[in-house]
Amino acid sequence: MSESKKFTRREVLIAGAALPAILPLATPAAGPMAAPSDSSVTLQVNGETHRLSLDSRATLLDTLRERLGLFGTKKGCDHGQCGACTVHADDRRVLSCLMLAKQAEGKRIVTIEGIGGNNGRLHPVQQAFLDHDALQCGYCTPGQIMSAIACIRENHVGSAGEIREYMSGNLCRCGAYAGIVAAIQQATA
Ligand code: FES
Ligand code: FES
């Protein structure tokens, strides 16, 4: 039976330092990675049509913020976990960080900038958030309001518990949840 050789810690460290010389770094087999292709996308956002040339991997969130200057829609986690990026697509709420801009083509997209009335008039849900102090830092608020509008439109307002359940995908680090539920109840009424 062969006895396996024992290495000291010093020998392992010395061997490790020599590895790059022994094993040359792998070179890419197929040359540089292909550049992402641009595609042309037509988006309808807040009633306006935009024709854009975009990286085909661009999310709706990044496109709204970086190409259309609609900074009201916030990037929190960028992974579908916080709700800060909520917008409406054909009257359904969606997480714009999880939707490619290309997927939004042909849909009516509405962001927080698009819900108010003429001359700066607030949407009733916006007014209710103010009336109930349903925000502190305000970072989550555009997403909360877009979800709140969908909550009322889809009639998930039978009780405070039902509202909380529907709104559970919208996180608020400031803990303004009690005011948010009260605001939704006021706007519903
Ligand atoms: S930024 Fe989209 S869910 Fe958090
Ligand atoms: S108001 Fe600050 S995160 Fe919600």
Coordinates of N, CA and C in Angstrom, one line a residue, residues 11-187:
E11 N 5.7 24.1 2.4 CA 5.8 23.5 1.1 C 4.5 23.9 0.2
V12 N 3.4 23.8 0.9 CA 2.1 24.1 0.2 C 2.1 25.5 -0.3
L13 N 2.6 26.5 0.6 CA 2.6 27.9 0.2 C 3.6 28.2 -0.9
I14 N 4.7 27.5 -0.8 CA 5.7 27.7 -1.9 C 5.2 27.2 -3.2
A15 N 4.6 26.0 -3.2 CA 4.0 25.4 -4.4 C 2.9 26.3 -5.0
G16 N 2.1 26.9 -4.1 CA 1.0 27.8 -4.5 C 1.6 29.0 -5.2
A17 N 2.6 29.6 -4.7 CA 3.2 30.8 -5.3 C 3.8 30.5 -6.7
A18 N 4.2 29.2 -6.9 CA 4.8 28.8 -8.2 C 3.8 28.4 -9.2
L19 N 2.5 28.3 -8.8 CA 1.5 27.7 -9.7 C 1.3 28.6 -11.0
P20 N 1.3 29.9 -10.9 CA 1.1 30.7 -12.1 C 2.2 30.4 -13.2
A21 N 3.4 30.1 -12.7 CA 4.5 29.8 -13.6 C 4.3 28.4 -14.2
I22 N 3.7 27.5 -13.4 CA 3.6 26.1 -13.8 C 2.4 26.0 -14.8
L23 N 1.2 26.7 -14.4 CA 0.0 26.6 -15.2 C -0.2 27.9 -15.8
P24 N 0.1 28.2 -17.1 CA -0.1 29.4 -17.7 C -1.6 29.7 -17.7
L25 N -2.0 31.0 -17.6 CA -3.4 31.4 -17.5 C -4.1 31.0 -18.8
A26 N -5.3 30.5 -18.7 CA -6.0 30.0 -19.8 C -6.3 31.2 -20.7
T27 N -6.2 31.0 -22.0 CA -6.5 32.1 -23.0 C -7.9 31.8 -23.6
P28 N -8.7 32.8 -23.8 CA -10.1 32.5 -24.4 C -9.9 31.8 -25.7
A29 N -10.7 30.7 -25.8 CA -10.6 29.9 -27.0 C -11.2 30.6 -28.2
A30 N -12.2 31.4 -28.0 CA -13.0 31.9 -29.2 C -12.9 33.4 -29.4
G31 N -11.8 34.0 -28.9 CA -11.6 35.4 -29.1 C -12.5 36.2 -28.1
P32 N -12.6 37.6 -28.3 CA -13.4 38.4 -27.4 C -14.8 38.1 -27.5
M33 N -15.6 38.3 -26.3 CA -17.0 38.0 -26.3 C -17.7 39.0 -27.3
A34 N -18.7 38.4 -27.9 CA -19.5 39.3 -28.9 C -20.2 40.4 -28.1
A35 N -20.1 41.6 -28.8 CA -20.8 42.8 -28.2 C -22.3 42.6 -28.2
P36 N -23.0 43.0 -27.2 CA -24.5 42.9 -27.2 C -25.1 43.7 -28.4
S37 N -26.1 43.1 -28.9 CA -26.6 43.7 -30.1 C -27.7 44.8 -29.7
D38 N -27.7 45.9 -30.4 CA -28.8 46.9 -30.2 C -30.0 46.5 -31.0
S39 N -31.1 46.9 -30.4 CA -32.4 46.6 -31.1 C -33.2 47.9 -31.1
S40 N -34.1 48.0 -32.0 CA -34.9 49.2 -32.0 C -36.2 48.8 -31.3
V41 N -36.6 49.7 -30.4 CA -37.8 49.4 -29.5 C -38.7 50.7 -29.5
T42 N -40.0 50.4 -29.6 CA -40.9 51.5 -29.6 C -41.7 51.4 -28.3
L43 N -41.6 52.4 -27.4 CA -42.3 52.3 -26.1 C -43.4 53.4 -26.0
Q44 N -44.5 53.0 -25.4 CA -45.5 54.0 -25.2 C -45.5 54.3 -23.6
V45 N -45.1 55.4 -23.2 CA -45.0 55.7 -21.8 C -45.7 57.0 -21.4
N46 N -46.6 56.9 -20.5 CA -47.4 58.0 -20.1 C -48.0 58.8 -21.3
G47 N -48.5 58.0 -22.2 CA -49.2 58.6 -23.4 C -48.3 59.1 -24.5
E48 N -47.0 59.0 -24.3 CA -46.1 59.4 -25.4 C -45.4 58.2 -26.0
T49 N -45.1 58.4 -27.3 CA -44.4 57.3 -28.0 C -42.9 57.6 -28.1
H50 N -42.1 56.6 -27.8 CA -40.6 56.8 -27.9 C -40.0 55.7 -28.7
R51 N -39.3 56.1 -29.7 CA -38.5 55.1 -30.6 C -37.1 55.2 -30.1
L52 N -36.6 54.0 -29.7 CA -35.2 54.0 -29.1 C -34.4 52.9 -29.7
S53 N -33.1 53.1 -29.7 CA -32.2 52.0 -30.1 C -31.5 51.6 -28.8
L54 N -31.7 50.4 -28.4 CA -31.3 49.9 -27.1 C -30.5 48.6 -27.1
D55 N -29.7 48.4 -26.2 CA -29.1 47.1 -25.9 C -30.3 46.2 -25.6
S56 N -30.3 45.1 -26.3 CA -31.5 44.2 -26.2 C -31.7 43.6 -24.8
R57 N -30.6 43.8 -24.0 CA -30.7 43.3 -22.6 C -31.2 44.4 -21.6
A58 N -31.5 45.6 -22.1 CA -31.9 46.7 -21.2 C -33.2 46.4 -20.6
T59 N -33.3 46.6 -19.3 CA -34.5 46.5 -18.6 C -35.4 47.7 -18.8
L60 N -36.7 47.5 -18.5 CA -37.6 48.6 -18.6 C -37.2 49.7 -17.6
L61 N -36.8 49.2 -16.4 CA -36.4 50.2 -15.3 C -35.3 51.1 -15.8
D62 N -34.2 50.5 -16.3 CA -33.1 51.3 -16.7 C -33.4 52.2 -17.9
T63 N -34.3 51.7 -18.8 CA -34.7 52.5 -19.9 C -35.5 53.7 -19.5
L64 N -36.4 53.5 -18.6 CA -37.2 54.6 -18.1 C -36.3 55.7 -17.5
R65 N -35.4 55.2 -16.6 CA -34.6 56.2 -15.9 C -33.5 56.8 -16.7
E66 N -32.7 55.9 -17.5 CA -31.5 56.4 -18.1 C -31.8 57.0 -19.5
R67 N -32.8 56.5 -20.2 CA -33.0 56.9 -21.6 C -34.2 58.0 -21.6
L68 N -35.2 57.8 -20.8 CA -36.3 58.7 -20.8 C -36.3 59.7 -19.7
G69 N -35.4 59.7 -18.8 CA -35.3 60.7 -17.7 C -36.4 60.6 -16.7
L70 N -37.1 59.5 -16.6 CA -38.2 59.3 -15.7 C -37.7 58.7 -14.4
F71 N -37.1 59.6 -13.6 CA -36.4 59.1 -12.4 C -37.3 58.8 -11.2
G72 N -38.6 59.0 -11.4 CA -39.6 58.7 -10.3 C -39.6 57.3 -10.0
T73 N -39.4 56.4 -11.0 CA -39.4 55.0 -10.7 C -38.0 54.6 -10.2
K74 N -38.0 54.0 -9.0 CA -36.8 53.8 -8.2 C -36.2 52.5 -8.4
K75 N -34.9 52.4 -8.3 CA -34.2 51.1 -8.3 C -33.7 50.8 -6.9
G76 N -34.3 49.8 -6.3 CA -34.0 49.4 -4.9 C -33.0 48.2 -5.0
C77 N -33.6 47.0 -5.2 CA -32.8 45.8 -5.2 C -32.3 45.4 -6.6
D78 N -33.1 45.8 -7.7 CA -32.8 45.4 -9.0 C -33.0 43.9 -9.2
H79 N -33.7 43.3 -8.3 CA -33.9 41.8 -8.4 C -35.3 41.3 -8.1
G80 N -36.3 42.2 -8.2 CA -37.6 41.8 -8.0 C -38.0 41.6 -6.5
Q81 N -37.3 42.2 -5.6 CA -37.6 41.8 -4.2 C -38.2 43.0 -3.4
C82 N -38.1 44.2 -3.9 CA -38.5 45.4 -3.0 C -39.7 46.2 -3.5
G83 N -40.0 46.1 -4.8 CA -41.2 46.8 -5.3 C -41.0 48.3 -5.6
A84 N -39.8 48.8 -5.4 CA -39.5 50.2 -5.6 C -39.7 50.6 -7.1
C85 N -39.6 49.6 -8.0 CA -39.6 49.9 -9.4 C -41.0 49.7 -10.1
T86 N -42.0 49.6 -9.2 CA -43.3 49.2 -9.8 C -43.9 50.2 -10.7
V87 N -44.3 49.8 -11.9 CA -45.0 50.6 -12.8 C -46.2 49.8 -13.3
H88 N -47.0 50.4 -14.2 CA -48.2 49.7 -14.8 C -47.9 49.4 -16.2
A89 N -48.3 48.2 -16.7 CA -48.2 47.9 -18.1 C -49.6 47.3 -18.4
D90 N -50.3 48.1 -19.3 CA -51.7 47.7 -19.6 C -52.5 47.6 -18.4
D91 N -52.4 48.5 -17.5 CA -53.2 48.6 -16.2 C -52.9 47.5 -15.2
R92 N -51.8 46.7 -15.4 CA -51.4 45.7 -14.5 C -50.1 46.2 -13.9
R93 N -49.9 46.0 -12.6 CA -48.6 46.4 -12.0 C -47.5 45.4 -12.4
V94 N -46.4 45.9 -12.7 CA -45.2 45.0 -13.0 C -44.0 45.6 -12.4
L95 N -43.0 44.7 -12.1 CA -41.7 45.2 -11.6 C -40.8 45.5 -12.8
S96 N -40.5 46.8 -13.0 CA -39.8 47.1 -14.2 C -38.4 46.7 -14.2
C97 N -37.8 46.2 -13.1 CA -36.5 45.7 -13.1 C -36.4 44.3 -13.6
L98 N -37.6 43.6 -13.6 CA -37.6 42.3 -14.1 C -38.2 42.2 -15.6
M99 N -38.5 43.3 -16.2 CA -39.1 43.3 -17.5 C -38.1 43.9 -18.5
L100 N -37.8 43.3 -19.6 CA -37.0 43.9 -20.6 C -37.8 45.0 -21.3
A101 N -37.1 46.0 -21.7 CA -37.8 47.1 -22.5 C -38.5 46.5 -23.7
K102 N -37.8 45.5 -24.3 CA -38.4 44.9 -25.5 C -39.7 44.2 -25.2
Q103 N -39.8 43.7 -24.0 CA -41.1 43.0 -23.6 C -42.2 44.0 -23.4
A104 N -41.8 45.3 -23.1 CA -42.8 46.3 -22.9 C -43.4 46.9 -24.2
E105 N -42.8 46.5 -25.3 CA -43.2 47.0 -26.5 C -44.7 46.6 -26.8
G106 N -45.5 47.6 -27.2 CA -46.9 47.3 -27.5 C -47.8 47.4 -26.3
K107 N -47.2 47.7 -25.1 CA -48.0 47.8 -23.9 C -48.1 49.3 -23.5
R108 N -49.2 49.7 -22.8 CA -49.3 51.1 -22.3 C -48.6 51.1 -21.0
I109 N -47.4 51.8 -20.9 CA -46.7 51.9 -19.7 C -47.0 53.2 -19.0
V110 N -47.3 53.1 -17.7 CA -47.6 54.3 -16.9 C -46.7 54.3 -15.7
T111 N -46.0 55.4 -15.5 CA -45.1 55.6 -14.3 C -45.7 56.6 -13.4
I112 N -45.0 56.8 -12.3 CA -45.5 57.7 -11.3 C -45.7 59.1 -11.9
E113 N -44.9 59.4 -12.9 CA -45.0 60.8 -13.5 C -46.3 60.9 -14.3
G114 N -46.9 59.7 -14.6 CA -48.1 59.8 -15.5 C -49.4 59.7 -14.8
I115 N -49.5 59.7 -13.5 CA -50.8 59.4 -12.9 C -51.5 60.7 -12.4
G116 N -50.9 61.8 -12.3 CA -51.5 63.0 -11.9 C -52.4 63.6 -12.9
G117 N -53.2 64.6 -12.5 CA -54.1 65.3 -13.4 C -53.3 66.5 -14.1
N118 N -54.1 67.3 -14.7 CA -53.5 68.5 -15.4 C -53.1 69.5 -14.3
N119 N -52.2 70.4 -14.7 CA -51.7 71.5 -13.8 C -51.2 71.0 -12.5
G120 N -50.5 69.8 -12.5 CA -49.9 69.4 -11.3 C -50.9 68.8 -10.2
R121 N -52.1 68.6 -10.6 CA -53.1 68.0 -9.7 C -52.7 66.6 -9.3
L122 N -52.8 66.3 -8.0 CA -52.4 65.0 -7.5 C -53.4 64.0 -7.8
H123 N -53.0 62.7 -8.0 CA -53.9 61.6 -8.0 C -54.5 61.4 -6.6
P124 N -55.7 61.0 -6.5 CA -56.3 60.8 -5.1 C -55.4 59.9 -4.2
V125 N -54.7 58.9 -4.8 CA -53.8 58.1 -3.9 C -52.6 58.9 -3.4
Q126 N -52.1 59.8 -4.3 CA -51.0 60.6 -3.9 C -51.4 61.5 -2.7
Q127 N -52.6 62.1 -2.9 CA -53.2 63.0 -1.9 C -53.4 62.3 -0.5
A128 N -53.9 61.0 -0.6 CA -54.1 60.2 0.6 C -52.8 59.9 1.3
F129 N -51.7 59.7 0.5 CA -50.4 59.4 1.1 C -50.0 60.6 1.9
L130 N -50.2 61.8 1.3 CA -49.8 63.0 2.1 C -50.7 63.2 3.3
D131 N -52.0 63.0 3.2 CA -52.9 63.2 4.3 C -52.5 62.3 5.5
H132 N -52.0 61.1 5.2 CA -51.7 60.1 6.2 C -50.2 60.0 6.6
D133 N -49.4 60.9 6.1 CA -48.0 60.8 6.3 C -47.5 59.4 6.0
A134 N -47.9 58.9 4.8 CA -47.5 57.5 4.5 C -46.1 57.4 3.9
L135 N -45.2 58.2 4.3 CA -43.9 58.1 3.8 C -42.9 58.9 4.8
Q136 N -41.7 58.5 4.7 CA -40.7 59.2 5.5 C -39.6 59.7 4.5
C137 N -38.7 58.8 4.1 CA -37.6 59.2 3.2 C -38.2 59.3 1.8
G138 N -39.3 58.6 1.5 CA -39.9 58.7 0.2 C -39.4 57.8 -0.9
Y139 N -38.3 57.0 -0.6 CA -37.7 56.3 -1.7 C -38.6 55.2 -2.2
C140 N -39.3 54.6 -1.4 CA -40.2 53.5 -1.8 C -41.6 54.0 -2.3
T141 N -41.8 55.3 -2.1 CA -43.2 55.8 -2.3 C -43.7 55.7 -3.7
P142 N -43.0 56.0 -4.8 CA -43.5 55.9 -6.1 C -44.0 54.4 -6.3
G143 N -43.2 53.5 -5.9 CA -43.6 52.1 -6.1 C -44.8 51.7 -5.3
Q144 N -44.9 52.3 -4.0 CA -46.0 52.0 -3.1 C -47.3 52.6 -3.8
I145 N -47.2 53.8 -4.3 CA -48.4 54.4 -4.9 C -48.9 53.7 -6.2
M146 N -47.9 53.2 -7.0 CA -48.3 52.5 -8.2 C -49.0 51.1 -7.8
S147 N -48.5 50.5 -6.7 CA -49.1 49.3 -6.2 C -50.5 49.6 -5.6
A148 N -50.5 50.7 -4.9 CA -51.8 51.1 -4.2 C -52.9 51.3 -5.2
I149 N -52.6 52.0 -6.3 CA -53.6 52.2 -7.4 C -54.1 50.9 -7.9
A150 N -53.1 49.9 -8.1 CA -53.5 48.6 -8.6 C -54.3 47.9 -7.6
C151 N -54.0 48.0 -6.3 CA -54.7 47.4 -5.2 C -56.2 47.8 -5.2
I152 N -56.4 49.1 -5.4 CA -57.8 49.6 -5.4 C -58.5 49.1 -6.7
R153 N -57.8 49.3 -7.8 CA -58.4 48.9 -9.1 C -58.8 47.4 -9.2
E154 N -58.0 46.6 -8.6 CA -58.3 45.2 -8.6 C -59.1 44.7 -7.4
N155 N -59.5 45.7 -6.6 CA -60.5 45.5 -5.5 C -59.9 44.5 -4.4
H156 N -58.7 44.8 -4.0 CA -58.1 44.0 -2.9 C -58.2 44.8 -1.6
V157 N -59.3 45.5 -1.4 CA -59.4 46.5 -0.3 C -60.5 46.1 0.7
G158 N -60.8 44.8 0.8 CA -61.9 44.4 1.7 C -61.6 44.6 3.1
S159 N -60.3 44.6 3.5 CA -59.9 44.8 4.9 C -58.5 45.2 4.9
A160 N -58.1 45.7 6.1 CA -56.7 46.1 6.2 C -55.7 45.0 6.0
G161 N -56.1 43.8 6.4 CA -55.3 42.6 6.2 C -55.2 42.3 4.7
E162 N -56.3 42.4 3.9 CA -56.2 42.2 2.5 C -55.3 43.2 1.8
I163 N -55.4 44.4 2.2 CA -54.5 45.5 1.6 C -53.1 45.1 1.9
R164 N -52.8 44.8 3.2 CA -51.4 44.4 3.6 C -50.9 43.3 2.7
E165 N -51.7 42.3 2.5 CA -51.3 41.1 1.7 C -51.0 41.5 0.3
Y166 N -51.8 42.3 -0.3 CA -51.6 42.7 -1.7 C -50.3 43.6 -1.8
M167 N -50.1 44.4 -0.8 CA -49.0 45.4 -0.8 C -47.7 44.8 -0.2
S168 N -47.7 43.5 0.1 CA -46.6 42.9 0.8 C -45.3 42.8 -0.1
G169 N -45.4 43.0 -1.4 CA -44.2 43.0 -2.2 C -43.5 44.4 -2.3
N170 N -44.1 45.4 -1.6 CA -43.5 46.7 -1.6 C -43.0 47.0 -0.2
L171 N -41.6 46.9 -0.1 CA -41.0 47.1 1.2 C -40.7 48.6 1.5
C172 N -40.8 48.9 2.8 CA -40.5 50.3 3.2 C -39.6 50.2 4.4
R173 N -38.3 50.6 4.1 CA -37.3 50.6 5.2 C -37.7 51.5 6.3
C174 N -38.5 52.5 6.0 CA -38.8 53.5 7.1 C -40.0 53.0 7.9
G175 N -40.6 51.9 7.5 CA -41.7 51.4 8.3 C -43.0 52.2 8.3
A176 N -43.3 52.8 7.1 CA -44.5 53.6 7.0 C -45.8 52.8 6.7
Y177 N -45.8 51.6 7.1 CA -46.9 50.7 6.6 C -48.2 51.1 7.1
A178 N -48.3 51.5 8.4 CA -49.7 51.8 8.9 C -50.3 53.0 8.1
G179 N -49.5 54.0 7.8 CA -50.0 55.1 7.1 C -50.3 54.7 5.7
I180 N -49.6 53.8 5.1 CA -49.9 53.4 3.7 C -51.3 52.7 3.7
V181 N -51.5 51.8 4.6 CA -52.8 51.1 4.6 C -53.9 52.1 4.8
A182 N -53.8 53.1 5.8 CA -54.8 54.1 6.0 C -55.0 55.0 4.7
A183 N -53.9 55.3 4.0 CA -54.0 56.1 2.8 C -54.8 55.3 1.7
I184 N -54.6 54.0 1.6 CA -55.3 53.2 0.6 C -56.8 53.2 1.0
Q185 N -57.1 53.0 2.3 CA -58.5 53.0 2.7 C -59.2 54.3 2.4
Q186 N -58.5 55.4 2.6 CA -59.1 56.7 2.3 C -59.3 56.9 0.8
A187 N -58.3 56.5 0.0 CA -58.4 56.7 -1.4 C -59.5 55.8 -2.0

